[in-house]
Amino acid sequence: TVAWDTLTWFGALIAMAGQLNAMGLIKWFAGKVTQMVSGLSPEVAIIILMLVYYYSHYLFASGAAHIGAMYSAFLAVAISLKAPPLATALFMGFLSNIMGGLTHYGIGSAPPYFGTRFVGLPEWWKLGFATSVVNLLIWSVVGGAWWKFLGLI
């Protein structure tokens, strides 16, 4: 059944994410991103880092695999760039939740929905990207203003 197929594949995907870490790929990728943003102002560097973290979800077949492989590495890089630790950890946590809609495989509930064939693959990816831009603007602008008011940033 679709449910057992989904469960089986997610187990394999999470194991693969662990292997990406074990083989040093995530450390290498985080190092390349750090090189890319070095020399930029901390604010611009952190924005680029968060966008790379968010949109690199296209390369992962599940949220758990992506978060497990990249969250701690990118959080460490952001903190080394003088990002406020609590706000950065929270923001990356929020990004980790909203990035699931990018693709038809991006989060646990997506494959069964995609399996209904109500929305085709090209349309799903277009809608996922458009929604991601709106989500990022809302979470960054409105959320950023609210966090500034609360004193988190």
Short mmCIF file of N, CA and C in Angstrom, two decimals:
data_model
loop_
_atom_site.label_atom_id
_atom_site.label_comp_id
_atom_site.label_asym_id
_atom_site.label_seq_id
_atom_site.Cartn_x
_atom_site.Cartn_y
_atom_site.Cartn_z
N THR A 1 0.84 -1.19 0.00
CA THR A 1 0.00 0.00 0.00
C THR A 1 0.88 1.24 0.00
N VAL A 2 0.26 2.37 -0.29
CA VAL A 2 0.99 3.64 -0.34
C VAL A 2 1.57 3.98 1.03
N ALA A 3 0.82 3.71 2.09
CA ALA A 3 1.30 4.04 3.44
C ALA A 3 2.58 3.27 3.78
N TRP A 4 2.62 1.98 3.52
CA TRP A 4 3.81 1.20 3.81
C TRP A 4 4.97 1.59 2.92
N ASP A 5 4.70 1.89 1.67
CA ASP A 5 5.76 2.36 0.77
C ASP A 5 6.39 3.64 1.31
N THR A 6 5.53 4.57 1.74
CA THR A 6 6.01 5.85 2.26
C THR A 6 6.86 5.62 3.51
N LEU A 7 6.39 4.81 4.43
CA LEU A 7 7.12 4.53 5.67
C LEU A 7 8.48 3.89 5.37
N THR A 8 8.50 2.94 4.46
CA THR A 8 9.74 2.25 4.10
C THR A 8 10.75 3.22 3.49
N TRP A 9 10.29 4.06 2.57
CA TRP A 9 11.20 5.02 1.93
C TRP A 9 11.74 6.04 2.91
N PHE A 10 10.91 6.51 3.84
CA PHE A 10 11.39 7.51 4.80
C PHE A 10 12.47 6.93 5.70
N GLY A 11 12.34 5.66 6.07
CA GLY A 11 13.40 5.03 6.87
C GLY A 11 14.72 5.03 6.13
N ALA A 12 14.67 4.68 4.86
CA ALA A 12 15.89 4.67 4.04
C ALA A 12 16.45 6.07 3.87
N LEU A 13 15.59 7.05 3.70
CA LEU A 13 16.04 8.43 3.48
C LEU A 13 16.72 9.00 4.72
N ILE A 14 16.20 8.69 5.88
CA ILE A 14 16.81 9.18 7.11
C ILE A 14 18.18 8.51 7.31
N ALA A 15 18.27 7.23 6.97
CA ALA A 15 19.57 6.54 7.05
C ALA A 15 20.56 7.18 6.08
N MET A 16 20.09 7.56 4.89
CA MET A 16 20.98 8.20 3.92
C MET A 16 21.47 9.56 4.43
N ALA A 17 20.60 10.30 5.09
CA ALA A 17 21.01 11.60 5.65
C ALA A 17 22.10 11.40 6.69
N GLY A 18 21.97 10.36 7.50
CA GLY A 18 23.01 10.06 8.48
C GLY A 18 24.34 9.75 7.80
N GLN A 19 24.28 9.06 6.69
CA GLN A 19 25.50 8.75 5.95
C GLN A 19 26.12 9.99 5.31
N LEU A 20 25.29 10.94 4.89
CA LEU A 20 25.83 12.20 4.36
C LEU A 20 26.68 12.89 5.42
N ASN A 21 26.20 12.88 6.66
CA ASN A 21 26.97 13.45 7.76
C ASN A 21 28.22 12.63 8.02
N ALA A 22 28.07 11.32 8.08
CA ALA A 22 29.20 10.44 8.39
C ALA A 22 30.31 10.55 7.35
N MET A 23 29.95 10.77 6.11
CA MET A 23 30.95 10.87 5.04
C MET A 23 31.52 12.28 4.90
N GLY A 24 31.02 13.23 5.68
CA GLY A 24 31.57 14.58 5.67
C GLY A 24 30.98 15.51 4.63
N LEU A 25 29.95 15.09 3.91
CA LEU A 25 29.39 15.93 2.85
C LEU A 25 28.76 17.20 3.42
N ILE A 26 28.04 17.08 4.52
CA ILE A 26 27.37 18.25 5.10
C ILE A 26 28.40 19.23 5.64
N LYS A 27 29.44 18.73 6.28
CA LYS A 27 30.52 19.60 6.78
C LYS A 27 31.17 20.33 5.61
N TRP A 28 31.41 19.60 4.53
CA TRP A 28 32.01 20.21 3.34
C TRP A 28 31.08 21.28 2.77
N PHE A 29 29.79 20.97 2.65
CA PHE A 29 28.82 21.93 2.10
C PHE A 29 28.73 23.17 2.98
N ALA A 30 28.66 22.98 4.29
CA ALA A 30 28.62 24.13 5.21
C ALA A 30 29.89 24.96 5.09
N GLY A 31 31.03 24.30 4.90
CA GLY A 31 32.29 25.04 4.70
C GLY A 31 32.27 25.87 3.43
N LYS A 32 31.72 25.30 2.35
CA LYS A 32 31.62 26.04 1.09
C LYS A 32 30.70 27.25 1.24
N VAL A 33 29.60 27.07 1.93
CA VAL A 33 28.67 28.19 2.16
C VAL A 33 29.35 29.25 3.02
N THR A 34 30.09 28.83 4.02
CA THR A 34 30.82 29.78 4.87
C THR A 34 31.80 30.59 4.04
N GLN A 35 32.54 29.92 3.14
CA GLN A 35 33.46 30.64 2.25
C GLN A 35 32.71 31.64 1.38
N MET A 36 31.53 31.23 0.92
CA MET A 36 30.73 32.08 0.03
C MET A 36 30.31 33.38 0.72
N VAL A 37 30.00 33.30 2.02
CA VAL A 37 29.48 34.48 2.71
C VAL A 37 30.55 35.23 3.51
N SER A 38 31.76 34.68 3.59
CA SER A 38 32.80 35.38 4.34
C SER A 38 33.13 36.69 3.64
N GLY A 39 33.33 37.71 4.42
CA GLY A 39 33.62 39.03 3.87
C GLY A 39 32.37 39.89 3.68
N LEU A 40 31.20 39.27 3.75
CA LEU A 40 29.96 40.04 3.66
C LEU A 40 29.59 40.56 5.04
N SER A 41 28.72 41.55 5.08
CA SER A 41 28.25 42.00 6.39
C SER A 41 27.51 40.85 7.06
N PRO A 42 27.55 40.78 8.39
CA PRO A 42 26.90 39.67 9.08
C PRO A 42 25.41 39.52 8.73
N GLU A 43 24.72 40.63 8.56
CA GLU A 43 23.29 40.58 8.24
C GLU A 43 23.05 39.91 6.89
N VAL A 44 23.80 40.35 5.88
CA VAL A 44 23.65 39.79 4.53
C VAL A 44 24.08 38.33 4.53
N ALA A 45 25.17 38.02 5.22
CA ALA A 45 25.66 36.64 5.27
C ALA A 45 24.62 35.71 5.91
N ILE A 46 23.98 36.16 6.97
CA ILE A 46 22.98 35.33 7.66
C ILE A 46 21.75 35.15 6.78
N ILE A 47 21.34 36.19 6.07
CA ILE A 47 20.20 36.06 5.15
C ILE A 47 20.51 35.03 4.06
N ILE A 48 21.70 35.12 3.48
CA ILE A 48 22.09 34.15 2.44
C ILE A 48 22.14 32.75 3.03
N LEU A 49 22.70 32.62 4.22
CA LEU A 49 22.80 31.32 4.87
C LEU A 49 21.41 30.70 5.10
N MET A 50 20.47 31.51 5.56
CA MET A 50 19.12 31.01 5.81
C MET A 50 18.43 30.62 4.50
N LEU A 51 18.65 31.39 3.43
CA LEU A 51 18.07 31.04 2.13
C LEU A 51 18.66 29.74 1.59
N VAL A 52 19.96 29.57 1.75
CA VAL A 52 20.60 28.33 1.30
C VAL A 52 20.06 27.15 2.11
N TYR A 53 19.93 27.33 3.43
CA TYR A 53 19.37 26.26 4.27
C TYR A 53 17.95 25.91 3.81
N TYR A 54 17.14 26.92 3.58
CA TYR A 54 15.74 26.71 3.20
C TYR A 54 15.62 26.03 1.84
N TYR A 55 16.26 26.60 0.83
CA TYR A 55 16.10 26.08 -0.53
C TYR A 55 16.93 24.82 -0.81
N SER A 56 17.88 24.49 0.06
CA SER A 56 18.57 23.22 -0.11
C SER A 56 17.64 22.06 0.20
N HIS A 57 16.46 22.36 0.69
CA HIS A 57 15.47 21.30 0.93
C HIS A 57 15.08 20.61 -0.38
N TYR A 58 15.24 21.28 -1.50
CA TYR A 58 14.98 20.64 -2.79
C TYR A 58 15.86 19.40 -2.98
N LEU A 59 17.00 19.35 -2.31
CA LEU A 59 17.94 18.25 -2.47
C LEU A 59 17.66 17.08 -1.54
N PHE A 60 16.71 17.24 -0.63
CA PHE A 60 16.42 16.20 0.35
C PHE A 60 15.01 15.67 0.15
N ALA A 61 14.86 14.41 0.42
CA ALA A 61 13.57 13.76 0.18
C ALA A 61 12.66 13.76 1.40
N SER A 62 13.08 14.37 2.47
CA SER A 62 12.18 14.49 3.62
C SER A 62 12.69 15.60 4.53
N GLY A 63 11.77 16.15 5.29
CA GLY A 63 12.14 17.18 6.24
C GLY A 63 13.08 16.63 7.32
N ALA A 64 12.78 15.44 7.81
CA ALA A 64 13.60 14.84 8.87
C ALA A 64 15.03 14.63 8.39
N ALA A 65 15.18 14.17 7.15
CA ALA A 65 16.53 13.96 6.61
C ALA A 65 17.27 15.29 6.47
N HIS A 66 16.58 16.31 5.98
CA HIS A 66 17.20 17.63 5.80
C HIS A 66 17.60 18.22 7.14
N ILE A 67 16.68 18.23 8.07
CA ILE A 67 16.96 18.82 9.39
C ILE A 67 18.06 18.04 10.09
N GLY A 68 17.95 16.73 10.06
CA GLY A 68 18.97 15.90 10.70
C GLY A 68 20.36 16.10 10.12
N ALA A 69 20.42 16.32 8.83
CA ALA A 69 21.72 16.47 8.18
C ALA A 69 22.28 17.88 8.29
N MET A 70 21.43 18.91 8.25
CA MET A 70 21.96 20.26 8.06
C MET A 70 21.69 21.27 9.17
N TYR A 71 20.71 21.04 10.01
CA TYR A 71 20.33 22.06 10.99
C TYR A 71 21.50 22.48 11.87
N SER A 72 22.13 21.51 12.52
CA SER A 72 23.19 21.87 13.47
C SER A 72 24.39 22.52 12.78
N ALA A 73 24.73 22.06 11.59
CA ALA A 73 25.87 22.65 10.87
C ALA A 73 25.58 24.10 10.50
N PHE A 74 24.39 24.35 9.98
CA PHE A 74 24.06 25.72 9.58
C PHE A 74 23.84 26.63 10.78
N LEU A 75 23.31 26.10 11.86
CA LEU A 75 23.16 26.89 13.09
C LEU A 75 24.54 27.31 13.60
N ALA A 76 25.49 26.39 13.59
CA ALA A 76 26.85 26.71 14.05
C ALA A 76 27.49 27.79 13.17
N VAL A 77 27.29 27.67 11.87
CA VAL A 77 27.85 28.69 10.96
C VAL A 77 27.20 30.04 11.24
N ALA A 78 25.88 30.07 11.39
CA ALA A 78 25.18 31.34 11.65
C ALA A 78 25.66 31.98 12.94
N ILE A 79 25.81 31.17 13.98
CA ILE A 79 26.28 31.72 15.27
C ILE A 79 27.71 32.23 15.14
N SER A 80 28.54 31.55 14.35
CA SER A 80 29.91 32.03 14.15
C SER A 80 29.92 33.36 13.40
N LEU A 81 28.83 33.66 12.67
CA LEU A 81 28.71 34.94 11.97
C LEU A 81 28.08 36.01 12.84
N LYS A 82 27.98 35.72 14.14
CA LYS A 82 27.45 36.65 15.16
C LYS A 82 25.92 36.78 15.12
N ALA A 83 25.24 35.77 14.61
CA ALA A 83 23.78 35.76 14.66
C ALA A 83 23.36 35.49 16.11
N PRO A 84 22.26 36.11 16.56
CA PRO A 84 21.80 35.82 17.91
C PRO A 84 21.37 34.35 18.03
N PRO A 85 21.97 33.58 18.94
CA PRO A 85 21.74 32.14 18.98
C PRO A 85 20.27 31.71 19.13
N LEU A 86 19.55 32.26 20.08
CA LEU A 86 18.17 31.84 20.30
C LEU A 86 17.29 32.17 19.11
N ALA A 87 17.37 33.40 18.62
CA ALA A 87 16.55 33.81 17.49
C ALA A 87 16.89 33.00 16.24
N THR A 88 18.16 32.71 16.03
CA THR A 88 18.57 31.93 14.86
C THR A 88 18.07 30.50 14.96
N ALA A 89 18.20 29.89 16.14
CA ALA A 89 17.70 28.52 16.32
C ALA A 89 16.19 28.46 16.10
N LEU A 90 15.47 29.45 16.62
CA LEU A 90 14.01 29.49 16.42
C LEU A 90 13.66 29.70 14.95
N PHE A 91 14.33 30.66 14.31
CA PHE A 91 14.02 30.94 12.91
C PHE A 91 14.31 29.73 12.03
N MET A 92 15.42 29.05 12.27
CA MET A 92 15.73 27.86 11.50
C MET A 92 14.70 26.75 11.78
N GLY A 93 14.22 26.69 13.01
CA GLY A 93 13.16 25.73 13.32
C GLY A 93 11.89 26.04 12.55
N PHE A 94 11.55 27.32 12.46
CA PHE A 94 10.36 27.72 11.69
C PHE A 94 10.56 27.43 10.21
N LEU A 95 11.76 27.74 9.70
CA LEU A 95 12.05 27.43 8.30
C LEU A 95 11.92 25.93 8.05
N SER A 96 12.36 25.14 9.01
CA SER A 96 12.30 23.69 8.86
C SER A 96 10.86 23.19 8.77
N ASN A 97 9.94 23.94 9.33
CA ASN A 97 8.53 23.55 9.25
C ASN A 97 7.88 23.99 7.95
N ILE A 98 8.19 25.18 7.49
CA ILE A 98 7.49 25.69 6.30
C ILE A 98 8.12 25.24 4.99
N MET A 99 9.32 24.67 5.03
CA MET A 99 9.97 24.25 3.79
C MET A 99 9.36 22.98 3.22
N GLY A 100 8.54 22.29 3.97
CA GLY A 100 7.97 21.03 3.52
C GLY A 100 7.08 21.14 2.29
N GLY A 101 6.52 22.31 2.05
CA GLY A 101 5.63 22.48 0.92
C GLY A 101 6.33 22.75 -0.41
N LEU A 102 7.65 22.82 -0.39
CA LEU A 102 8.38 23.12 -1.63
C LEU A 102 8.17 22.05 -2.70
N THR A 103 8.19 20.80 -2.30
CA THR A 103 8.14 19.71 -3.26
C THR A 103 7.09 18.67 -2.88
N HIS A 104 6.83 17.78 -3.78
CA HIS A 104 5.86 16.71 -3.56
C HIS A 104 6.40 15.62 -2.64
N TYR A 105 7.65 15.71 -2.24
CA TYR A 105 8.25 14.73 -1.34
C TYR A 105 8.83 15.42 -0.11
N GLY A 106 8.57 16.72 0.07
CA GLY A 106 9.27 17.53 1.05
C GLY A 106 8.93 17.31 2.50
N ILE A 107 7.83 16.67 2.79
CA ILE A 107 7.42 16.44 4.17
C ILE A 107 6.55 15.19 4.18
N GLY A 108 6.42 14.58 5.31
CA GLY A 108 5.74 13.29 5.41
C GLY A 108 4.34 13.23 4.83
N SER A 109 3.59 14.30 4.94
CA SER A 109 2.21 14.28 4.44
C SER A 109 2.12 14.55 2.94
N ALA A 110 3.19 15.02 2.32
CA ALA A 110 3.13 15.39 0.91
C ALA A 110 2.95 14.20 -0.05
N PRO A 111 3.70 13.10 0.09
CA PRO A 111 3.54 12.01 -0.88
C PRO A 111 2.12 11.45 -0.98
N PRO A 112 1.42 11.23 0.14
CA PRO A 112 0.03 10.76 -0.01
C PRO A 112 -0.86 11.77 -0.74
N TYR A 113 -0.68 13.06 -0.47
CA TYR A 113 -1.46 14.07 -1.19
C TYR A 113 -1.10 14.07 -2.67
N PHE A 114 0.20 14.00 -2.94
CA PHE A 114 0.63 13.98 -4.34
C PHE A 114 0.11 12.73 -5.04
N GLY A 115 0.03 11.64 -4.30
CA GLY A 115 -0.44 10.39 -4.87
C GLY A 115 -1.88 10.45 -5.37
N THR A 116 -2.67 11.43 -4.93
CA THR A 116 -4.05 11.56 -5.42
C THR A 116 -4.07 12.13 -6.84
N ARG A 117 -2.96 12.68 -7.29
CA ARG A 117 -2.82 13.27 -8.64
C ARG A 117 -3.75 14.47 -8.85
N PHE A 118 -4.18 15.10 -7.75
CA PHE A 118 -5.02 16.28 -7.86
C PHE A 118 -4.23 17.45 -8.45
N VAL A 119 -2.95 17.53 -8.08
CA VAL A 119 -2.06 18.57 -8.58
C VAL A 119 -0.88 17.87 -9.25
N GLY A 120 -0.56 18.27 -10.47
CA GLY A 120 0.55 17.67 -11.20
C GLY A 120 1.89 18.15 -10.67
N LEU A 121 2.93 17.44 -11.03
CA LEU A 121 4.28 17.73 -10.55
C LEU A 121 4.75 19.15 -10.90
N PRO A 122 4.67 19.60 -12.16
CA PRO A 122 5.14 20.97 -12.46
C PRO A 122 4.36 22.03 -11.68
N GLU A 123 3.05 21.83 -11.56
CA GLU A 123 2.25 22.81 -10.83
C GLU A 123 2.60 22.81 -9.35
N TRP A 124 2.83 21.62 -8.79
CA TRP A 124 3.21 21.53 -7.37
C TRP A 124 4.48 22.31 -7.11
N TRP A 125 5.50 22.14 -7.96
CA TRP A 125 6.77 22.82 -7.76
C TRP A 125 6.62 24.33 -7.95
N LYS A 126 5.82 24.76 -8.91
CA LYS A 126 5.60 26.20 -9.11
C LYS A 126 4.87 26.80 -7.91
N LEU A 127 3.81 26.14 -7.47
CA LEU A 127 3.06 26.62 -6.31
C LEU A 127 3.92 26.58 -5.05
N GLY A 128 4.73 25.53 -4.92
CA GLY A 128 5.61 25.42 -3.76
C GLY A 128 6.60 26.56 -3.69
N PHE A 129 7.18 26.92 -4.84
CA PHE A 129 8.14 28.03 -4.85
C PHE A 129 7.44 29.35 -4.58
N ALA A 130 6.30 29.59 -5.24
CA ALA A 130 5.56 30.84 -5.02
C ALA A 130 5.15 30.98 -3.55
N THR A 131 4.67 29.91 -2.98
CA THR A 131 4.27 29.93 -1.57
C THR A 131 5.47 30.17 -0.67
N SER A 132 6.62 29.60 -1.06
CA SER A 132 7.82 29.79 -0.23
C SER A 132 8.23 31.26 -0.19
N VAL A 133 8.12 31.96 -1.31
CA VAL A 133 8.48 33.38 -1.33
C VAL A 133 7.55 34.17 -0.41
N VAL A 134 6.26 33.90 -0.50
CA VAL A 134 5.29 34.59 0.36
C VAL A 134 5.57 34.25 1.83
N ASN A 135 5.76 32.97 2.12
CA ASN A 135 6.05 32.56 3.51
C ASN A 135 7.29 33.24 4.05
N LEU A 136 8.36 33.26 3.25
CA LEU A 136 9.60 33.87 3.72
C LEU A 136 9.43 35.37 3.96
N LEU A 137 8.68 36.04 3.10
CA LEU A 137 8.44 37.47 3.32
C LEU A 137 7.65 37.71 4.60
N ILE A 138 6.61 36.94 4.80
CA ILE A 138 5.79 37.11 6.01
C ILE A 138 6.61 36.80 7.25
N TRP A 139 7.27 35.66 7.26
CA TRP A 139 8.03 35.26 8.45
C TRP A 139 9.20 36.21 8.71
N SER A 140 9.82 36.73 7.66
CA SER A 140 10.98 37.60 7.85
C SER A 140 10.58 39.03 8.19
N VAL A 141 9.64 39.59 7.44
CA VAL A 141 9.28 40.99 7.64
C VAL A 141 8.36 41.16 8.85
N VAL A 142 7.22 40.51 8.81
CA VAL A 142 6.26 40.65 9.92
C VAL A 142 6.83 39.99 11.18
N GLY A 143 7.33 38.77 11.01
CA GLY A 143 7.91 38.07 12.16
C GLY A 143 9.12 38.79 12.71
N GLY A 144 9.96 39.31 11.81
CA GLY A 144 11.14 40.05 12.26
C GLY A 144 10.77 41.29 13.06
N ALA A 145 9.76 42.01 12.59
CA ALA A 145 9.30 43.20 13.33
C ALA A 145 8.75 42.81 14.70
N TRP A 146 8.01 41.71 14.73
CA TRP A 146 7.45 41.25 16.00
C TRP A 146 8.56 40.83 16.96
N TRP A 147 9.55 40.11 16.45
CA TRP A 147 10.67 39.69 17.30
C TRP A 147 11.47 40.89 17.80
N LYS A 148 11.61 41.89 16.94
CA LYS A 148 12.31 43.11 17.37
C LYS A 148 11.54 43.79 18.51
N PHE A 149 10.21 43.84 18.36
CA PHE A 149 9.36 44.40 19.42
C PHE A 149 9.50 43.62 20.71
N LEU A 150 9.61 42.29 20.61
CA LEU A 150 9.75 41.45 21.80
C LEU A 150 11.16 41.46 22.38
N GLY A 151 12.12 42.00 21.62
CA GLY A 151 13.50 42.05 22.07
C GLY A 151 14.31 40.79 21.78
N LEU A 152 13.80 39.92 20.90
CA LEU A 152 14.55 38.71 20.55
C LEU A 152 15.70 39.00 19.59
N ILE A 153 15.56 40.07 18.78
CA ILE A 153 16.65 40.43 17.86
C ILE A 153 16.96 41.91 18.02
#
